[in-house]
Amino acid sequence: MIHSAPLVLPVSAPFVRDGALVVRHGRVAALGPRREILAAWPGEAETRWEGMLVAGLVNAHTHLQYTHMAEVGRRAHASFEEWSTAFDEVYHALSSTSSASSTSLTSADPPAASPVPEPGASGAACAGPAGWAAAARDGARWLLRSGTTSAADVVTDLAAAHALRDAGLGGLPYLETLGDTDADWAASGRERFTALLDAAGPPLGVSPHAPYTLDTGTLRDVTRLARSRGMRLHVHLAEGRHEREYTVSGTGPLARMVRELGFDFAILREGGTGLGPAAFLDALGMLGPDCHVAHGVHLDAADRALLRGRGTAVALCPRSNRTLGEEGPDVAALLTEGNPIAVGTDSLASSPSLDLLHDVAALRDLAVRQGYRAGDLDRRLVEAATLGGARALGITGGLSAGGPADFAVFDVAAGREPYRALVEEGAGRCVATVVGGATLWDAARSGSADHGPAVHGSAVHGPAGHGPAGHGPAVHGSAGSGAVGSGAADAGVTDFQTAGAG
């Protein structure tokens, strides 16, 4: 199958006006000017997309199971601690149904025609494991509707484990653990978590939630456990303004919150570590190229240098930060200094939508306000939302011969500056998403009217029967590319549920 468009933006290579790519067995067989592709592949069916065909977006930080918790994300919060309290109330309400059934790794997927709720829909009517599974499925569909083809999905409850895989998305679920003191971890936590990793099976990553939700020895051992199994790591870092005080001296609002939850962590007993959050995690051996961190709002120059030196990417989630009363990361400094960055939406419990390009646009605004003046801003931010996210997850990003056929089509006229057009106009205008050569979202077929004018593909060349005119290509081939989510497992729900925004 040939897919062509007025502009193809591989991101990993220069853009091609009137470009095309050939898909074979879920991968890109060739990419270049349309006239050359048609000449080299005579008789091949072609789908012509009107708009911009772009390498698939990679959401480097989200929690799909919180898709029905938008009531928390719609409010403005003064701090992480205030948001966390609001999050806990809703989380526990939605978990009120006994979680006994959440020990199973199977979850039934609803029919593909199941409606996707609008952002902000409440999941209060469906609590417990079934609610988490439904929310995660809806979240995965929202990713597809916005042009995301792979994601880093942090999974807290087992029922939500298979959302990426079942939707045909690439990426990696990260099994989250939080709330263990060193004594708890030694007594039963490690054995429980190891059993869950075994039950979930690969591919899978590990998410030790944050420096303030696990004891010091537990953070160190979770890191060793993940690496001993060849698993990638993903951790929340420097999200709130009080995290540094917590790790340095064991004091402040975050320390008070942890104490009130009843956790006797070493940092609290010993009066801190004298280290900022990034240095603290590094001292435990966590940072490295196989680990990426979320947020990085409160990183200073030394933190950024440390992360660069370790090859640790930062997944930036500016709209989530704003919900928590934070200004957002110093994206200008991260770009200027050369830190590897990616982009995430976080969950609907702290963000208005799961549309990654909204966060890219927010990062652009931040960078300009912070004084970034180089002419490469739009290109670098699109790279962060594609190649940067892929590198953070250890998968292949961009579009190139031999790579996965993961891409999206946007109802955007390229003009003279395609990257700028995509950043400024792409959010909310995805009209098709293709993963592993299979069309998993097509606005024209769905009859959806929420993405602006319908722009769709038409079979315009080659043998008949390869996609009716007026529609995207027939779904064919195997969905998924690279590391495809195969499910995670229940991290063991504790009373310490502050994972939602992070």
XYZ file of C-alpha atoms in Angstrom:
502
model
C 0.000 0.000 0.000
C 1.196 3.504 -0.891
C 0.206 6.426 1.335
C 0.772 9.889 -0.103
C 0.072 13.471 0.961
C 0.887 17.035 -0.081
C 3.582 16.937 2.600
C 5.231 14.018 4.387
C 7.065 14.897 7.608
C 9.228 11.924 8.633
C 10.896 14.038 11.390
C 13.888 11.682 11.254
C 14.655 13.074 7.773
C 13.834 16.251 5.805
C 10.196 16.753 4.896
C 9.018 15.837 1.394
C 6.487 17.928 -0.506
C 4.070 15.761 -2.471
C 5.612 12.776 -0.733
C 4.695 9.136 -0.359
C 5.652 6.020 1.535
C 5.159 2.333 0.853
C 3.960 0.011 3.629
C 4.894 -3.659 3.637
C 4.105 -5.981 6.548
C 3.627 -3.097 8.952
C 6.883 -1.371 8.070
C 8.037 1.366 5.715
C 9.478 -0.183 2.571
C 10.295 3.114 0.850
C 9.749 6.850 1.337
C 10.317 9.767 -1.028
C 8.722 12.024 -3.646
C 5.386 10.620 -4.811
C 6.328 10.542 -8.483
C 9.407 8.433 -7.729
C 7.494 6.060 -5.444
C 4.722 5.536 -8.035
C 7.305 4.859 -10.731
C 9.207 2.381 -8.585
C 6.081 0.561 -7.370
C 3.833 0.278 -10.456
C 0.383 -1.155 -9.866
C 0.556 -0.610 -6.097
C -2.656 0.658 -4.486
C -2.403 4.245 -3.299
C -4.293 6.144 -0.627
C -4.039 9.898 -1.069
C -4.383 11.882 2.130
C -5.197 15.580 1.989
C -3.186 17.234 4.735
C 0.145 16.626 6.435
C 1.353 13.062 6.976
C 3.549 13.054 10.090
C 5.585 10.452 11.960
C 3.535 9.059 14.844
C 3.501 11.036 18.080
C 4.901 9.384 21.215
C 3.219 10.325 24.494
C 6.097 9.833 26.932
C 4.042 10.134 30.109
C 0.403 9.318 30.771
C -1.877 7.316 33.074
C -4.708 6.012 30.899
C -6.619 4.471 33.772
C -7.360 7.975 35.118
C -9.246 9.015 31.975
C -12.532 9.105 33.904
C -11.077 11.312 36.661
C -11.333 14.542 34.690
C -13.325 16.155 37.483
C -10.009 16.527 39.323
C -8.175 17.867 36.287
C -10.832 20.470 35.551
C -10.106 22.295 38.811
C -7.220 24.656 39.414
C -5.044 23.631 42.352
C -2.629 25.772 44.329
C -0.002 23.066 44.791
C 0.859 19.429 44.222
C -0.203 18.647 47.782
C -3.638 20.229 47.280
C -4.106 18.379 44.014
C -3.007 15.113 45.631
C -5.701 15.393 48.290
C -8.370 15.971 45.651
C -7.021 13.105 43.566
C -7.052 10.666 46.495
C -10.705 11.372 47.254
C -11.832 10.545 43.727
C -9.415 7.630 43.317
C -10.668 5.894 46.443
C -14.285 6.497 45.437
C -13.646 4.841 42.073
C -11.806 1.984 43.791
C -14.665 1.383 46.225
C -15.694 -1.869 44.557
C -13.709 -4.801 45.923
C -10.482 -5.212 43.947
C -10.443 -8.977 44.416
C -11.145 -9.524 40.740
C -8.255 -7.291 39.722
C -5.762 -10.132 40.140
C -6.603 -11.415 36.659
C -4.556 -10.391 33.655
C -7.491 -10.743 31.268
C -9.871 -7.949 30.378
C -12.590 -8.047 27.777
C -12.392 -5.342 25.149
C -15.676 -3.744 24.095
C -16.675 -3.643 20.439
C -14.580 -1.297 18.318
C -17.665 0.820 17.744
C -17.930 1.637 21.450
C -18.258 5.420 21.780
C -15.320 7.349 23.160
C -16.528 9.807 25.802
C -15.745 13.461 25.487
C -12.911 14.695 27.730
C -14.373 15.419 31.129
C -16.832 12.544 31.127
C -17.265 11.135 34.613
C -16.505 7.527 35.373
C -18.165 7.660 38.794
C -20.955 5.315 37.694
C -18.506 2.509 36.987
C -16.206 1.878 39.940
C -13.641 -0.765 40.740
C -11.671 -2.888 38.263
C -14.280 -2.595 35.504
C -14.126 1.183 35.780
C -10.337 1.303 35.530
C -10.398 -1.007 32.501
C -13.067 1.085 30.759
C -11.238 4.313 31.530
C -7.949 2.975 30.176
C -9.631 1.766 26.977
C -11.225 5.181 26.474
C -7.886 6.870 27.107
C -6.180 4.685 24.509
C -8.805 5.644 21.955
C -8.240 9.313 22.729
C -4.545 8.840 22.065
C -5.330 7.421 18.644
C -7.741 10.260 17.864
C -4.959 12.788 18.452
C -2.225 11.151 16.366
C -0.375 9.261 19.090
C 0.956 5.881 18.001
C 3.000 4.910 21.097
C 2.908 5.830 24.766
C 4.487 5.341 28.170
C 1.447 4.340 30.226
C 1.942 4.164 33.987
C -0.320 1.404 35.322
C -1.384 1.334 38.966
C -4.325 -1.107 38.845
C -4.123 -4.437 37.069
C -7.465 -4.041 35.320
C -5.992 -1.222 33.229
C -2.935 -3.193 32.152
C -3.766 -4.053 28.556
C -5.036 -0.720 27.264
C -2.144 -0.016 24.891
C -1.987 -3.502 23.472
C -5.724 -3.912 23.056
C -5.982 -0.601 21.187
C -3.144 -1.590 18.836
C -0.862 1.136 20.186
C 2.885 0.811 20.529
C 4.930 1.821 23.517
C 5.319 0.386 26.959
C 3.168 -0.001 30.083
C 5.126 0.752 33.257
C 4.083 -1.196 36.329
C 3.960 1.271 39.199
C 4.910 0.653 42.791
C 4.471 3.080 45.668
C 3.817 3.228 49.394
C 6.358 0.677 50.675
C 8.631 1.341 53.605
C 11.853 -0.639 53.612
C 10.393 -2.969 56.241
C 7.223 -3.560 54.220
C 9.223 -4.156 51.062
C 11.468 -6.710 52.750
C 8.562 -8.493 54.448
C 6.250 -8.918 51.473
C 6.443 -6.045 48.991
C 9.333 -7.324 46.916
C 7.879 -10.800 46.636
C 4.489 -9.409 45.648
C 5.902 -7.025 43.063
C 8.174 -9.690 41.583
C 5.210 -12.042 41.243
C 3.264 -9.357 39.432
C 6.144 -8.730 37.034
C 6.231 -12.460 36.317
C 2.492 -12.593 35.745
C 2.461 -9.553 33.457
C 5.259 -10.741 31.205
C 7.250 -8.672 28.690
C 7.365 -6.112 27.306
C 6.994 -4.127 30.501
C 8.698 -1.282 32.309
C 8.894 -0.429 35.991
C 7.784 2.837 37.586
C 8.994 3.471 41.138
C 6.567 6.349 41.519
C 8.603 9.178 43.069
C 11.287 10.037 45.625
C 8.591 10.742 48.240
C 6.344 7.678 47.809
C 8.867 4.906 48.459
C 11.491 4.437 51.143
C 15.150 4.914 50.261
C 16.181 1.267 50.305
C 13.079 0.298 48.362
C 13.858 2.801 45.604
C 17.349 1.334 45.331
C 16.115 -2.260 45.240
C 13.323 -1.589 42.721
C 15.977 -0.093 40.442
C 18.172 -3.163 40.772
C 15.214 -5.473 40.238
C 14.215 -3.706 37.010
C 17.744 -3.748 35.613
C 18.254 -7.398 36.523
C 15.287 -8.150 34.257
C 16.302 -5.774 31.469
C 13.314 -3.512 32.147
C 13.216 0.222 31.538
C 12.497 2.675 34.350
C 10.206 5.694 34.522
C 9.941 7.929 37.598
C 8.314 11.234 38.530
C 10.905 13.891 39.354
C 10.802 17.528 40.492
C 7.096 17.895 39.773
C 6.188 20.006 42.800
C 7.970 22.952 44.361
C 8.381 21.250 47.750
C 10.113 18.083 46.523
C 13.615 19.514 46.909
C 13.031 20.464 50.541
C 11.733 16.966 51.172
C 14.817 15.156 49.863
C 17.343 17.672 51.218
C 16.043 18.042 54.782
C 12.957 15.838 55.187
C 10.824 18.871 55.960
C 8.136 21.009 54.326
C 4.570 20.481 53.074
C 5.414 17.296 51.197
C 7.069 15.799 54.264
C 4.000 16.679 56.338
C 1.746 14.956 53.794
C 3.871 11.786 53.862
C 3.850 11.752 57.668
C 0.086 12.224 57.768
C -0.284 9.208 55.517
C 1.616 7.214 58.133
C 4.802 6.379 56.259
C 7.959 6.097 58.316
C 10.478 6.700 55.543
C 14.186 7.028 56.256
C 14.277 10.549 54.794
C 11.851 11.691 57.484
C 13.634 9.889 60.321
C 17.099 11.051 59.297
C 16.331 14.673 58.467
C 16.805 14.334 54.706
C 19.713 13.302 52.544
C 21.332 16.651 51.801
C 20.699 15.953 48.117
C 18.203 17.432 45.680
C 15.724 15.003 44.069
C 17.811 14.317 40.941
C 21.034 13.763 42.869
C 19.154 11.583 45.356
C 17.887 9.252 42.627
C 21.324 9.217 41.024
C 22.915 8.184 44.315
C 20.537 5.212 44.300
C 21.715 4.243 40.811
C 18.402 4.994 39.087
C 19.373 7.540 36.448
C 20.659 6.325 33.091
C 19.723 6.042 29.416
C 17.239 3.271 30.243
C 15.381 5.598 32.615
C 13.300 8.644 31.778
C 11.733 11.048 34.219
C 8.435 12.894 34.133
C 7.945 16.647 34.625
C 11.314 18.104 35.702
C 9.633 21.403 36.617
C 12.058 22.311 39.386
C 15.424 21.345 37.923
C 18.369 23.673 38.430
C 21.462 23.854 36.228
C 23.244 21.146 38.220
C 20.216 18.820 37.918
C 20.034 19.350 34.178
C 23.753 18.667 33.801
C 23.402 15.475 35.829
C 20.504 14.225 33.707
C 22.417 15.047 30.512
C 25.460 13.230 31.749
C 23.405 10.144 32.534
C 21.521 10.247 29.223
C 18.205 10.486 31.084
C 15.378 12.112 29.116
C 12.775 14.391 30.678
C 9.129 13.996 29.616
C 7.633 17.494 29.827
C 3.921 17.855 30.694
C 3.283 21.615 30.875
C -0.513 21.607 30.956
C -0.545 19.163 33.865
C 1.953 21.374 35.694
C -0.345 24.349 35.217
C -3.256 22.436 36.802
C -1.075 21.867 39.862
C -0.282 25.565 40.191
C 3.163 25.312 38.614
C 4.608 27.572 35.909
C 6.107 24.660 34.024
C 9.619 23.438 33.196
C 12.490 25.637 32.038
C 12.186 24.358 28.491
C 14.428 27.116 27.141
C 17.291 25.965 29.352
C 16.704 22.295 28.547
C 16.839 23.054 24.826
C 19.796 25.424 25.011
C 21.865 23.075 27.163
C 21.042 20.027 25.045
C 19.073 17.851 27.446
C 17.204 14.949 25.843
C 13.508 15.787 26.160
C 10.185 14.179 25.315
C 6.583 15.303 25.719
C 3.706 13.820 27.732
C 0.119 14.769 28.431
C -0.119 13.155 31.847
C -3.670 11.985 32.638
C -7.062 13.656 32.487
C -6.867 13.867 36.286
C -4.497 16.797 35.749
C -4.699 17.759 32.076
C -7.490 19.065 29.830
C -6.931 16.438 27.116
C -4.715 13.631 25.865
C -3.800 15.560 22.703
C -0.003 15.734 22.739
C 0.185 18.647 20.315
C -1.602 20.860 22.834
C 1.359 20.245 25.156
C 3.807 20.916 22.334
C 2.117 24.283 21.733
C 2.240 25.035 25.462
C 5.970 24.252 25.508
C 6.500 26.620 22.596
C 4.771 29.429 24.486
C 6.871 28.687 27.568
C 10.136 28.626 25.640
C 9.409 31.961 23.964
C 8.461 33.576 27.287
C 11.677 32.188 28.781
C 13.746 33.857 26.082
C 14.427 31.082 23.575
C 15.047 32.845 20.261
C 16.676 30.252 17.985
C 14.863 29.509 14.750
C 14.829 25.758 15.378
C 12.225 25.842 18.169
C 9.299 24.285 16.300
C 11.415 21.550 14.750
C 13.006 20.616 18.057
C 9.663 20.442 19.834
C 8.190 18.195 17.139
C 11.320 16.050 17.422
C 10.751 15.848 21.187
C 7.165 14.675 20.624
C 8.278 11.948 18.217
C 11.951 10.943 18.220
C 12.535 12.115 21.789
C 9.657 10.102 23.164
C 10.684 7.044 21.179
C 14.238 7.209 22.520
C 12.922 7.584 26.066
C 10.911 4.373 25.633
C 13.649 2.506 23.782
C 11.632 2.138 20.573
C 12.026 3.359 16.984
C 10.597 6.772 16.112
C 10.224 8.798 12.945
C 9.541 7.433 9.475
C 12.314 5.734 7.539
C 12.786 2.711 5.311
C 12.748 -0.416 7.444
C 11.109 1.315 10.391
C 7.557 0.882 11.699
C 4.754 2.353 9.596
C 3.416 4.519 12.414
C 2.065 7.891 11.339
C -0.805 10.348 11.617
C -2.504 12.718 9.197
C -3.403 16.253 10.233
C -5.786 18.703 8.597
C -3.035 21.303 8.359
C -1.722 23.138 5.302
C 2.068 22.936 5.390
C 2.900 26.335 3.939
C 6.530 27.395 4.009
C 7.177 26.234 7.593
C 5.679 22.770 8.157
C 7.002 22.348 11.695
C 5.551 25.671 12.801
C 2.229 24.910 11.119
C 2.002 21.590 12.940
C 2.866 23.120 16.324
C 0.472 26.040 15.971
C -2.433 24.330 14.204
C -2.101 20.571 14.662
C -3.831 20.120 18.027
C -7.368 18.841 17.583
C -6.911 18.328 13.835
C -5.786 14.711 13.545
C -7.928 12.947 10.959
C -6.230 9.554 10.734
C -3.793 7.459 12.758
C -1.954 4.448 11.349
C 0.003 2.017 13.541
C 2.017 -0.790 12.014
C 0.378 -0.061 8.656
C -3.145 -0.500 10.053
C -5.517 2.474 10.086
C -6.771 2.560 13.675
C -8.438 5.977 13.538
C -10.092 7.608 10.544
C -12.298 10.647 11.163
C -14.103 10.162 7.863
C -15.101 6.609 8.701
C -16.095 7.436 12.267
C -18.404 10.237 11.214
C -16.845 12.359 13.936
C -17.277 16.090 13.636
C -15.042 17.155 16.500
C -11.828 17.463 14.521
C -12.824 20.219 12.156
C -13.334 19.557 8.429
C -13.094 15.897 7.535
C -9.936 15.181 5.568
C -9.692 11.603 4.465
C -7.853 9.268 2.194
C -9.047 8.166 -1.206
C -7.906 5.177 -3.203
C -6.676 6.953 -6.294
C -4.166 4.615 -7.921
C -3.619 0.945 -8.460
C -5.882 -2.114 -8.271
C -9.433 -1.741 -7.058
C -10.512 -3.013 -3.700
C -7.717 -1.461 -1.638
C -9.821 1.144 0.089
C -13.022 2.676 -1.263
C -12.921 6.243 -2.473
C -13.801 8.682 0.255
C -12.277 6.586 3.026
C -8.901 5.748 4.472
C -7.103 2.584 3.448
C -8.550 -0.773 4.313
C -7.257 -1.931 7.681
C -4.672 -4.591 7.018
C -1.419 -5.939 8.347
C -0.583 -6.355 12.011
C -1.212 -3.509 14.395
C 1.579 -2.326 16.588
C 5.250 -1.607 16.157
C 8.421 -1.877 18.132
C 7.650 -2.633 21.755
C 3.898 -3.021 21.971
C 2.197 -2.906 25.347
C 1.420 -6.427 26.444
C -0.114 -5.505 29.735
C 1.139 -4.716 33.178
C 0.052 -5.765 36.594
C -1.472 -4.445 39.751
C 1.175 -2.623 41.729
C -0.706 -3.426 44.878
C -3.067 -0.629 45.781
C -2.124 1.020 49.040
C -3.469 4.033 50.870
C -0.708 6.055 49.223
C -2.363 6.954 45.915
C -0.647 10.161 44.851
C 0.343 8.873 41.442
C -2.310 10.442 39.268
C -0.839 13.632 37.922
C 2.687 12.606 38.128
